[in-house]
Amino acid sequence: MADRDIIIGIDAGTSVIKAVAFTLNGTQVGTSAVLNSYDTAPDGAATQDMARTWADCARALRGLQDKVDDLSARVAALAVTGQGDGTWLVGADNRPVTDAWLWLDARAARTTTDLAAKPQNAARFAATGTALNTCQMGAQMAHMDQHCPDLLDRAEAALHCKDWLYLNLTGERATDPSEASFTFGDFRTRQYDDDVIAALGLTHRRALLPQIIDGTRVTHPLSAKAAGETGLPEGTPVSLGYVDMVMTALGAGVHTGDAGTACSTIGSTGVHMRAVTSDDVHLTDGAQSGYVICLPAPNMVTQVQTNMAATLNIDWALRMAADLMSETGHPHDYADLVGRIDGWMGRSTPGALLYQPYVSEAGERGPMVNPNARAGFIGLAAHHRFADLMRGVVEGLGMAARDCYAAMNTGSGGDMPSELRITGGAARSPALRAVLAACVEAPVRVSTREEAGAAGCAMMAAVAIGAYPDMDACIAEWVTPLLGDAEQPDPLLTETYAGLYPAYAAARDALTPVWDQLAEHRRASHERQLETNERSLDAGPVTASTKGS
Ligand SMILES: Nc1ncnc2c1ncn2[C@@H]1O[C@H](COP(=O)(O)OP(=O)(O)O)[C@@H](O)[C@H]1O
Ligand SMILES: O=P(O)(O)OC[C@H](O)[C@H](O)CO
């Protein structure tokens, strides 16, 4: 029998579910990916079929066998991470209670605002280090408890995405220390906290919260059923990873022991992180914002500010172009449009426009929490063309990153990092990297690690099975050697963005009442629409949902 020399990391993202094979010392040897999708509805719902998600995960694992010779005989361990937040309710016989509510679901917006205004919310923030937002399971369960309690009545466990996959892989209902503590617990103890649960009004639902296990120490064996569905050997140790945001950052270099560094993921969502010890966490004064997410290393956490939407803004702009092309009968290829971004950046003037990248239907969560925030350009003039708009969008992502680091009170007064490690799809663009470097006034480095999220959780499995004595030893082989060269910020660009940032921040504050008025307008017209629909039920079905991915 061949040596067991492969660890498989599963990263179940919002847009793609990937299974990635690594050797024990971190060389990537194969990837298998399955496209993911979710449903949206006018009331703000963003949901995903739980059974299909597991089936897609199993399909990705089966697909990996075609990419790696003799995989089944060589696999030493599996690990799983996935999209964070959201609510994946499991009932009798481990069956889904309903479709999962994703982190993109905006239905809990009002409940979130109400809970955040209560005096108990201060103690909740002090323990979790995390501002309440509509993405989180705590807010979503509180909303369900008030508006659709039958869902919780029928549930036996409230899981996150990766926990649902772990349940299907091993038969164990469990969650990890990161999501448990930023949602319902304390990042210092990595345990649930009764005051936090009470502040969310969920004490009577406490039994729904599963056991917390740390995948660097505990594994469970792959069940016979899962072995049948994935083609991997029964009994293979499975490690439950932390939430994908921190797995990606771990794989991309957020914690290599170098002082002052930070890591930003510029994918669908934008995640900006600095690794600190839990004693060094400085929570924001005044308005609450951000997350504190534990790292799978003793006493280490990340201070996090996260933009709801990062490349979703780029995709929005490209889809506008693609729609127009389709309408005029011109075939378009999305990959071709993405490939043109750097060309458009080269033909446009830096700092000509402001773009607020709050394009998510659920508003923004970093550095301010505002479900009503929406995207927009400021400063348009008649001579601006598509290239200028695209530059504006990319610069908006840079400004948003600066805004997040400026709000991150790490004891250094919101100083920018001394070096920024970046990952996520948009890190492929040299022009975008230059914008980021100039906006945060720091050199950027891109890891050659292709699948940082899958690597992050595979690293946990590597420690769990004893391939490394601890996470630091694993980082030294899996992460540090893969960091690319530093790309220095251009002085002129830096000056331009430093000059523009105060206007970006002022616009964000000034538009708050406008966003509130627009939200009220949307709510009223949605209610009018519902009344109209009720009156015209006889006239046939109404289209209520769309697909996203
Ligand atoms: N060369 C590029 N330049 C700019 N943006 C890019 C480039 N390649 C990919 N992207 C953006 O990155 C996105 C995918 O990022 P990724 O991190 O893979 O997504 P996710 O966060 O959903 O896992 C694409 O939708 C696209 O907007
Ligand atoms: O699916 P991706 O974009 O990889 O991750 C989503 C995050 O986990 C989410 O933003 C958590 O709220």
Coordinates of C-alpha atoms and ligand atoms in Angstrom, one line a residue:
M1 CA 0.0 0.0 0.0
A2 CA 1.3 3.5 -0.9
D3 CA 2.2 5.8 2.0
R4 CA -0.5 8.0 3.2
D5 CA 1.0 11.3 2.1
I6 CA -2.0 13.5 1.0
I7 CA -4.2 15.8 2.9
I8 CA -7.4 17.0 1.3
G9 CA -8.7 20.5 2.1
I10 CA -12.3 21.3 1.3
D11 CA -13.2 25.0 0.8
A12 CA -17.0 25.4 0.4
G13 CA -17.2 29.0 -0.8
T14 CA -20.3 31.0 -1.8
S15 CA -19.4 30.8 -5.5
V16 CA -17.3 27.6 -5.8
I17 CA -16.9 24.4 -3.7
K18 CA -13.3 23.1 -4.0
A19 CA -11.5 20.0 -2.9
V20 CA -7.7 20.4 -3.0
A21 CA -5.0 17.8 -2.5
F22 CA -1.7 18.7 -0.8
T23 CA 1.3 16.7 0.1
L24 CA 2.1 16.5 3.9
N25 CA 4.6 19.3 3.4
G26 CA 2.2 21.6 1.6
T27 CA 2.7 21.1 -2.1
Q28 CA -0.6 21.4 -4.0
V29 CA -1.0 18.4 -6.2
G30 CA -4.6 18.6 -7.5
T31 CA -7.9 20.6 -7.4
S32 CA -11.5 19.7 -8.2
A33 CA -14.2 22.4 -8.2
V34 CA -17.9 22.4 -8.4
L35 CA -19.8 25.7 -9.1
N36 CA -22.1 26.7 -6.3
S37 CA -25.3 28.8 -6.5
Y38 CA -27.9 30.3 -4.2
D39 CA -31.5 31.7 -4.5
T40 CA -32.5 35.3 -3.7
A41 CA -35.9 36.8 -3.2
P42 CA -37.3 40.4 -3.0
D43 CA -37.6 40.2 0.8
G44 CA -33.8 40.0 1.1
A45 CA -33.6 36.2 1.3
A46 CA -30.4 34.5 0.1
T47 CA -30.7 30.8 0.6
Q48 CA -28.9 27.6 -0.4
D49 CA -30.1 24.0 -0.7
M50 CA -28.3 22.1 2.0
A51 CA -28.6 18.6 0.5
R52 CA -27.3 19.9 -2.8
T53 CA -24.4 21.6 -1.0
W54 CA -23.3 18.3 0.5
A55 CA -23.9 16.5 -2.8
D56 CA -21.7 19.1 -4.5
C57 CA -19.0 18.7 -1.9
A58 CA -19.1 14.9 -2.4
R59 CA -18.9 15.4 -6.1
A60 CA -15.8 17.7 -5.7
L61 CA -14.2 14.9 -3.7
R62 CA -15.0 12.3 -6.2
G63 CA -13.7 14.5 -9.0
L64 CA -10.4 14.8 -7.1
Q65 CA -9.7 11.1 -7.7
D66 CA -9.3 11.9 -11.4
K67 CA -6.7 14.5 -10.6
V68 CA -4.5 12.7 -8.1
D69 CA -3.2 9.1 -8.8
D70 CA -4.2 6.6 -6.2
L71 CA -5.8 9.2 -4.0
S72 CA -7.9 6.8 -2.0
A73 CA -4.9 4.8 -1.0
R74 CA -2.8 7.9 -0.3
V75 CA -5.2 10.1 1.7
A76 CA -4.0 10.7 5.3
A77 CA -6.7 13.2 6.4
L78 CA -9.4 15.5 5.3
A79 CA -10.3 19.0 6.5
V80 CA -13.2 21.3 5.8
T81 CA -13.8 25.0 5.8
G82 CA -16.5 27.1 4.2
Q83 CA -18.4 30.3 3.8
G84 CA -19.0 31.8 7.2
D85 CA -22.0 33.2 9.1
G86 CA -25.5 32.2 8.0
T87 CA -27.8 29.6 9.6
W88 CA -27.9 25.9 8.6
L89 CA -30.6 24.3 10.7
V90 CA -30.6 20.5 11.2
G91 CA -33.5 18.6 12.5
A92 CA -34.5 15.0 13.2
D93 CA -32.2 12.4 11.6
N94 CA -29.8 15.2 10.7
R95 CA -32.1 16.4 7.9
P96 CA -32.2 20.1 6.9
V97 CA -35.1 22.0 8.5
T98 CA -35.1 24.4 5.6
D99 CA -32.7 25.9 3.0
A100 CA -29.7 27.5 4.7
W101 CA -29.9 31.2 5.3
L102 CA -26.6 32.5 3.9
W103 CA -24.4 35.4 5.1
L104 CA -25.8 37.4 2.2
D105 CA -29.4 37.1 3.6
A106 CA -30.7 40.5 4.5
R107 CA -33.9 39.5 6.2
A108 CA -32.6 40.0 9.8
A109 CA -31.8 43.7 9.1
R110 CA -34.4 45.2 11.4
T111 CA -33.9 42.7 14.1
T112 CA -30.2 43.4 14.0
T113 CA -30.8 47.1 14.4
D114 CA -33.2 46.5 17.3
L115 CA -30.8 44.1 19.1
A116 CA -27.8 46.4 18.6
A117 CA -29.7 49.3 20.3
K118 CA -30.3 47.3 23.5
P119 CA -28.0 48.0 26.5
Q120 CA -27.0 44.3 26.7
N121 CA -25.3 44.6 23.3
A122 CA -22.3 46.3 24.9
A123 CA -21.5 43.2 26.9
R124 CA -22.1 41.0 23.8
F125 CA -19.6 43.1 21.9
A126 CA -17.0 43.1 24.7
A127 CA -17.1 39.2 24.8
T128 CA -17.3 38.4 21.1
G129 CA -15.3 41.4 19.8
T130 CA -17.7 41.4 17.0
A131 CA -20.3 43.9 15.9
L132 CA -23.7 42.5 15.2
N133 CA -24.7 42.3 11.6
T134 CA -27.4 40.7 9.4
C135 CA -25.0 38.0 8.2
Q136 CA -24.5 36.4 11.5
M137 CA -26.3 33.3 12.9
G138 CA -27.1 35.1 16.2
A139 CA -29.0 37.9 14.4
Q140 CA -30.7 35.5 12.0
M141 CA -31.8 33.1 14.8
A142 CA -33.2 36.0 16.8
H143 CA -35.1 37.1 13.7
M144 CA -36.4 33.6 13.2
D145 CA -37.4 33.4 16.8
Q146 CA -39.6 36.4 16.4
H147 CA -40.9 35.9 12.9
C148 CA -40.8 32.2 12.0
P149 CA -40.2 30.3 15.3
D150 CA -41.4 27.0 13.8
L151 CA -38.1 26.8 12.0
L152 CA -36.2 26.8 15.4
D153 CA -38.9 24.6 17.0
R154 CA -38.2 21.9 14.3
A155 CA -34.4 22.2 14.6
E156 CA -32.1 20.1 16.8
A157 CA -28.8 21.9 15.9
A158 CA -27.9 25.3 14.4
L159 CA -24.8 24.8 12.2
H160 CA -22.6 26.8 9.9
C161 CA -21.8 25.7 6.3
K162 CA -18.6 23.8 7.2
D163 CA -20.3 22.3 10.2
W164 CA -23.0 20.9 8.0
L165 CA -20.4 19.3 5.7
Y166 CA -18.6 18.0 8.7
L167 CA -21.8 16.4 9.9
N168 CA -22.2 14.7 6.6
L169 CA -18.6 13.6 6.5
T170 CA -18.5 12.2 10.1
G171 CA -22.0 12.1 11.6
E172 CA -20.9 14.5 14.4
R173 CA -22.8 17.7 15.2
A174 CA -20.1 20.3 16.0
T175 CA -18.8 23.7 15.3
D176 CA -15.4 25.3 15.6
P177 CA -14.0 27.9 18.1
S178 CA -13.9 30.8 15.6
E179 CA -17.6 30.9 14.6
A180 CA -18.7 29.8 18.1
S181 CA -16.9 32.6 19.8
F182 CA -17.6 35.5 17.4
T183 CA -21.3 34.6 17.3
F184 CA -22.2 33.3 20.7
G185 CA -19.1 33.3 22.9
D186 CA -15.8 34.9 24.0
F187 CA -12.7 35.0 21.9
R188 CA -10.5 34.8 25.0
T189 CA -12.0 31.5 26.2
R190 CA -13.2 30.1 22.8
Q191 CA -16.3 28.9 24.6
Y192 CA -20.0 29.9 24.5
D193 CA -20.9 32.8 26.8
D194 CA -24.4 32.9 28.5
D195 CA -24.5 36.7 28.6
V196 CA -23.9 36.8 24.8
I197 CA -26.7 34.3 24.2
A198 CA -29.0 36.2 26.5
A199 CA -28.2 39.5 24.7
L200 CA -29.4 37.9 21.5
G201 CA -32.6 36.8 23.3
L202 CA -31.7 33.2 22.6
T203 CA -31.3 31.7 26.0
H204 CA -34.3 29.4 25.4
R205 CA -32.7 28.2 22.2
R206 CA -29.3 27.4 23.8
A207 CA -29.7 23.6 23.2
L208 CA -29.4 24.2 19.5
L209 CA -25.8 25.2 19.8
P210 CA -23.5 22.2 19.1
Q211 CA -20.3 21.2 20.8
I212 CA -17.2 23.2 20.0
I213 CA -14.2 21.2 18.7
D214 CA -10.7 22.3 17.7
G215 CA -9.7 20.6 14.4
T216 CA -6.0 20.9 15.3
R217 CA -6.5 18.5 18.2
V218 CA -9.7 16.6 17.5
T219 CA -10.6 14.6 14.4
H220 CA -13.5 12.3 13.7
P221 CA -13.4 9.3 11.3
L222 CA -15.0 9.5 7.8
S223 CA -18.3 7.6 8.2
A224 CA -19.1 4.5 6.1
K225 CA -21.9 6.5 4.4
A226 CA -19.7 9.4 3.5
A227 CA -17.0 7.0 2.3
G228 CA -19.5 5.5 -0.1
E229 CA -20.5 8.9 -1.4
T230 CA -17.0 10.3 -1.7
G231 CA -15.0 7.2 -2.7
L232 CA -12.5 7.8 0.1
P233 CA -11.7 5.2 2.8
E234 CA -14.0 4.9 5.8
G235 CA -12.2 5.9 9.0
T236 CA -10.0 8.6 7.4
P237 CA -9.5 11.3 10.0
V238 CA -11.5 14.5 9.3
S239 CA -10.6 17.8 10.8
L240 CA -13.2 20.6 11.2
G241 CA -11.5 23.8 10.0
Y242 CA -12.2 27.4 11.3
V243 CA -14.3 29.8 9.2
D244 CA -13.0 30.4 5.6
M245 CA -12.1 34.0 6.2
V246 CA -9.4 33.0 8.7
M247 CA -8.4 29.8 6.9
T248 CA -7.7 31.9 3.8
A249 CA -5.7 34.5 5.8
L250 CA -3.7 31.7 7.5
G251 CA -2.8 30.1 4.2
A252 CA -1.9 33.5 2.7
G253 CA 0.3 34.7 5.5
V254 CA -1.6 36.6 8.1
H255 CA 0.4 35.0 10.9
T256 CA 4.1 34.4 10.1
G257 CA 5.5 36.2 13.1
D258 CA 6.4 39.4 11.3
A259 CA 5.3 42.5 13.2
G260 CA 3.1 45.0 11.5
T261 CA 2.0 42.8 8.6
A262 CA -1.7 42.4 7.6
C263 CA -3.6 40.3 5.1
S264 CA -6.5 41.3 2.8
T265 CA -8.6 38.9 0.8
I266 CA -10.1 40.6 -2.2
G267 CA -12.6 38.0 -3.3
S268 CA -16.4 38.3 -3.5
T269 CA -16.2 39.8 -0.1
G270 CA -13.3 41.9 1.2
V271 CA -11.6 40.7 4.4
H272 CA -8.9 42.8 6.1
M273 CA -7.1 41.2 9.0
R274 CA -4.2 41.6 11.5
A275 CA -3.0 38.8 13.7
V276 CA -2.6 39.7 17.4
T277 CA -2.6 37.9 20.8
S278 CA -6.0 37.9 22.4
D279 CA -4.7 40.2 25.2
D280 CA -3.7 42.8 22.5
V281 CA -7.2 43.1 21.0
H282 CA -8.4 46.7 21.1
L283 CA -12.1 46.9 20.4
T284 CA -13.4 50.0 18.5
D285 CA -14.5 52.9 20.7
G286 CA -17.9 54.3 20.0
A287 CA -19.7 52.7 17.2
Q288 CA -19.1 48.9 17.2
S289 CA -17.7 47.3 14.1
G290 CA -15.5 44.4 12.9
Y291 CA -15.0 40.9 14.0
V292 CA -12.5 39.1 16.2
I293 CA -11.8 35.7 14.7
C294 CA -9.6 33.2 16.5
L295 CA -6.7 31.6 14.7
P296 CA -5.9 27.9 15.1
A297 CA -2.9 28.8 17.2
P298 CA -2.9 29.2 21.0
N299 CA -4.0 32.7 22.2
M300 CA -3.8 34.1 18.6
V301 CA -6.7 35.9 17.0
T302 CA -7.3 38.2 14.1
Q303 CA -8.8 41.6 14.3
V304 CA -11.0 41.9 11.3
Q305 CA -12.8 44.5 9.3
T306 CA -14.7 43.1 6.4
N307 CA -16.5 44.7 3.4
M308 CA -19.6 42.8 2.4
A309 CA -18.8 43.2 -1.2
A310 CA -15.3 43.5 -2.9
T311 CA -15.1 41.8 -6.3
L312 CA -18.9 41.7 -6.4
N313 CA -18.5 45.3 -7.3
I314 CA -16.2 44.4 -10.2
D315 CA -18.7 41.7 -11.3
W316 CA -21.6 44.2 -11.2
A317 CA -19.7 46.6 -13.5
L318 CA -18.7 43.8 -15.9
R319 CA -22.2 42.4 -16.0
M320 CA -23.5 45.8 -17.0
A321 CA -21.2 45.8 -19.9
A322 CA -22.0 42.1 -20.7
D323 CA -25.8 42.8 -20.6
L324 CA -25.4 45.7 -23.0
M325 CA -23.3 43.6 -25.4
S326 CA -25.8 40.8 -25.3
E327 CA -28.6 43.2 -26.0
T328 CA -26.9 44.5 -29.1
G329 CA -26.2 41.0 -30.3
H330 CA -22.4 40.9 -29.5
P331 CA -21.3 37.7 -27.9
H332 CA -19.3 38.2 -24.7
D333 CA -17.1 36.1 -22.6
Y334 CA -16.8 37.0 -18.9
A335 CA -13.2 35.8 -18.7
D336 CA -12.3 38.1 -21.6
L337 CA -13.9 41.1 -19.8
V338 CA -12.1 40.3 -16.5
G339 CA -8.8 40.2 -18.6
R340 CA -9.4 43.7 -19.8
I341 CA -9.5 45.4 -16.4
D342 CA -5.8 46.2 -16.4
G343 CA -6.1 47.7 -19.9
W344 CA -9.0 50.0 -18.7
M345 CA -6.9 51.0 -15.7
G346 CA -4.1 52.0 -18.0
R347 CA -6.3 54.3 -20.0
S348 CA -7.9 56.2 -17.1
T349 CA -6.8 58.9 -14.7
P350 CA -6.2 57.9 -11.0
G351 CA -8.5 59.6 -8.5
A352 CA -10.9 61.1 -10.9
L353 CA -14.0 59.6 -9.3
L354 CA -15.2 58.3 -6.0
Y355 CA -16.9 55.0 -5.8
Q356 CA -18.6 53.6 -2.7
P357 CA -18.4 49.9 -3.1
Y358 CA -21.5 49.0 -1.0
V359 CA -23.2 47.0 -3.7
S360 CA -24.4 44.1 -1.5
E361 CA -28.2 43.9 -0.9
A362 CA -27.3 43.5 2.7
G363 CA -25.5 46.8 2.9
E364 CA -22.1 47.2 4.6
R365 CA -20.5 45.8 7.7
G366 CA -17.0 47.3 7.8
P367 CA -15.9 49.7 8.9
M368 CA -19.5 50.8 9.6
V369 CA -22.4 48.4 10.1
N370 CA -25.3 49.7 8.0
P371 CA -27.7 47.4 6.2
N372 CA -29.1 50.4 4.3
A373 CA -25.7 51.4 2.7
R374 CA -25.7 51.2 -1.1
A375 CA -23.1 51.7 -3.8
G376 CA -22.6 54.8 -5.9
F377 CA -20.3 57.0 -7.9
I378 CA -19.6 60.5 -6.9
G379 CA -18.0 63.0 -9.3
L380 CA -19.2 61.7 -12.7
A381 CA -18.8 64.1 -15.6
A382 CA -19.9 63.9 -19.2
H383 CA -16.4 62.9 -20.5
H384 CA -16.2 59.8 -18.2
R385 CA -16.3 56.5 -20.1
F386 CA -16.4 52.8 -19.0
A387 CA -12.7 52.7 -18.3
D388 CA -13.1 55.6 -15.9
L389 CA -15.9 53.8 -14.1
M390 CA -13.9 50.6 -13.8
R391 CA -11.0 52.5 -12.4
G392 CA -13.4 54.1 -10.0
V393 CA -14.7 50.7 -8.9
V394 CA -11.2 49.3 -8.3
E395 CA -10.1 52.4 -6.5
G396 CA -13.3 52.1 -4.4
L397 CA -12.0 48.7 -3.2
G398 CA -8.7 50.3 -2.3
M399 CA -10.4 53.1 -0.4
A400 CA -12.6 50.5 1.4
A401 CA -9.4 48.6 2.5
R402 CA -7.9 51.8 3.8
D403 CA -11.1 52.7 5.6
C404 CA -11.1 49.3 7.3
Y405 CA -7.4 49.4 8.4
A406 CA -7.9 53.0 9.6
A407 CA -10.8 51.8 11.8
M408 CA -8.8 48.8 13.2
N409 CA -7.8 50.0 16.6
T410 CA -4.8 47.7 17.1
G411 CA -3.3 49.9 19.7
S412 CA -1.4 51.7 17.0
G413 CA -4.1 54.3 16.4
G414 CA -5.4 52.9 13.2
D415 CA -2.0 52.9 11.5
M416 CA -1.7 51.3 8.1
P417 CA 0.1 47.9 8.1
S418 CA 3.8 47.9 7.3
E419 CA 3.3 45.1 4.7
L420 CA 0.0 43.8 3.2
R421 CA -0.3 40.2 2.0
I422 CA -3.1 39.9 -0.5
T423 CA -5.1 36.9 -1.8
G424 CA -8.5 36.4 -3.5
G425 CA -9.3 36.5 -7.2
A426 CA -8.6 40.2 -7.7
A427 CA -5.0 39.8 -6.4
R428 CA -4.3 38.5 -10.0
S429 CA -4.6 42.1 -11.3
P430 CA -1.3 44.0 -11.2
A431 CA -3.2 47.3 -11.5
L432 CA -5.4 46.4 -8.6
R433 CA -2.4 45.5 -6.5
A434 CA -0.9 48.9 -7.3
V435 CA -4.1 50.6 -6.1
L436 CA -4.2 48.6 -2.9
A437 CA -0.5 49.3 -2.1
A438 CA -1.0 53.0 -2.7
C439 CA -4.2 53.2 -0.7
V440 CA -2.8 51.5 2.4
E441 CA 0.7 53.1 1.8
A442 CA 2.4 49.7 2.2
P443 CA 4.2 47.2 0.0
V444 CA 1.9 44.3 -1.1
R445 CA 3.0 40.6 -1.4
V446 CA 1.0 37.9 -3.1
S447 CA 1.5 34.3 -2.0
T448 CA 2.0 31.8 -4.8
R449 CA -0.4 29.6 -2.8
E450 CA -3.3 29.1 -5.2
E451 CA -5.9 27.8 -2.8
A452 CA -5.2 29.6 0.5
G453 CA -8.5 28.6 2.2
A454 CA -8.2 24.9 1.4
A455 CA -4.5 25.1 2.5
G456 CA -5.5 26.8 5.8
C457 CA -7.8 24.0 6.8
A458 CA -5.4 21.3 5.5
M459 CA -2.7 22.8 7.7
M460 CA -5.0 22.2 10.7
A461 CA -5.4 18.5 9.7
A462 CA -1.6 18.3 9.3
V463 CA -1.1 19.4 12.9
A464 CA -4.0 17.2 14.1
I465 CA -2.4 14.0 12.6
G466 CA 1.1 14.9 13.9
A467 CA 2.7 15.8 10.6
Y468 CA 3.9 19.0 12.5
P469 CA 4.3 19.5 16.3
D470 CA 2.4 22.8 16.2
M471 CA 0.9 25.4 13.8
D472 CA 4.0 27.6 13.8
A473 CA 6.1 24.7 12.5
C474 CA 3.5 24.1 9.8
I475 CA 3.4 27.8 8.8
A476 CA 7.2 27.8 8.4
E477 CA 6.9 25.2 5.6
W478 CA 3.4 25.8 4.1
V479 CA 3.2 29.6 4.1
T480 CA 6.4 31.6 4.6
P481 CA 8.4 30.2 1.7
L482 CA 5.5 30.9 -0.7
L483 CA 5.3 34.7 -0.1
G484 CA 6.1 36.5 -3.3
D485 CA 8.3 39.6 -3.7
A486 CA 7.2 42.9 -2.2
E487 CA 5.6 45.4 -4.7
Q488 CA 6.3 48.9 -3.4
P489 CA 3.6 51.6 -3.5
D490 CA 4.0 54.2 -6.2
P491 CA 4.6 57.6 -4.5
L492 CA 2.4 59.6 -6.9
L493 CA -0.5 57.2 -6.6
T494 CA 0.0 57.2 -2.8
E495 CA -0.2 61.0 -2.7
T496 CA -3.4 61.0 -4.9
Y497 CA -5.2 58.5 -2.7
A498 CA -4.1 60.1 0.6
G499 CA -5.6 63.3 -0.7
L500 CA -8.8 61.6 -1.8
Y501 CA -9.5 59.5 1.3
P502 CA -11.0 62.3 3.5
A503 CA -13.6 62.9 0.8
Y504 CA -14.4 59.1 0.6
A505 CA -14.8 59.0 4.4
A506 CA -16.9 62.2 4.4
A507 CA -19.2 60.9 1.7
R508 CA -19.8 57.7 3.6
D509 CA -20.9 59.7 6.6
A510 CA -22.9 62.3 4.7
L511 CA -24.9 59.7 2.7
T512 CA -26.2 57.8 5.8
P513 CA -29.5 59.7 6.0
V514 CA -30.0 59.3 2.2
W515 CA -29.5 55.6 2.4
D516 CA -32.1 55.5 5.2
Q517 CA -34.6 57.3 3.1
L518 CA -34.0 55.0 0.1
A519 CA -34.4 51.9 2.4
E520 CA -37.7 53.3 3.6
H521 CA -38.8 53.8 0.0
R522 CA -37.8 50.2 -0.9
R523 CA -39.7 48.8 2.1
A524 CA -42.8 50.8 1.3
S525 CA -42.8 49.8 -2.4
H526 CA -42.1 46.1 -1.5
E527 CA -45.2 46.2 0.8
R528 CA -47.3 47.8 -1.9
Q529 CA -46.1 45.1 -4.3
L530 CA -47.1 42.4 -1.9
E531 CA -50.6 43.9 -1.5
T532 CA -50.9 44.1 -5.3
N533 CA -49.8 40.5 -5.6
E534 CA -52.4 39.4 -3.0
R535 CA -55.1 41.2 -4.9
S536 CA -54.2 39.7 -8.2
L537 CA -53.6 36.1 -7.0
D538 CA -56.2 34.9 -9.6
A539 CA -54.1 36.4 -12.4
G540 CA -51.4 33.7 -12.1
P541 CA -48.0 33.1 -10.3
V542 CA -45.6 35.9 -9.5
T543 CA -41.9 35.5 -10.1
A544 CA -40.4 35.6 -6.7
S545 CA -36.8 34.5 -6.8
T546 CA -33.6 34.7 -8.9
K547 CA -30.5 32.6 -9.0
G548 CA -27.1 33.9 -7.9
S549 CA -23.7 32.4 -7.7
Ligands
LIG1 N1 -7.4 39.4 -13.3 C1 -8.4 39.9 -12.5 N2 -8.5 41.2 -12.3 C2 -9.4 41.7 -11.4 N3 -10.4 41.0 -10.8 C3 -10.3 39.6 -11.0 C4 -9.3 39.0 -11.8 N4 -9.5 37.7 -11.8 C5 -10.6 37.5 -11.0 N5 -11.1 38.7 -10.5 C6 -12.2 38.9 -9.6 O1 -12.1 37.9 -8.6 C7 -13.4 37.3 -8.4 C8 -13.2 35.9 -7.9 O2 -12.5 35.9 -6.7 P1 -12.4 34.7 -5.7 O3 -11.5 35.0 -4.6 O4 -12.0 33.5 -6.6 O5 -13.9 34.5 -5.3 P2 -14.7 34.0 -4.0 O6 -14.5 35.1 -3.0 O7 -16.1 33.9 -4.4 O8 -14.1 32.7 -3.6 C9 -14.0 37.3 -9.8 O9 -15.4 37.3 -9.7 C10 -13.5 38.6 -10.4 O10 -14.4 39.7 -10.0
LIG2 O1 -17.7 32.5 0.2 P1 -16.6 33.4 0.5 O2 -16.6 34.7 -0.2 O3 -15.3 32.7 0.3 O4 -16.7 33.7 2.1 C1 -17.7 34.4 2.6 C2 -17.5 34.7 4.1 O5 -17.2 33.6 4.9 C3 -18.6 35.6 4.6 O6 -18.3 36.8 4.1 C4 -18.8 35.5 6.1 O7 -19.7 36.5 6.4

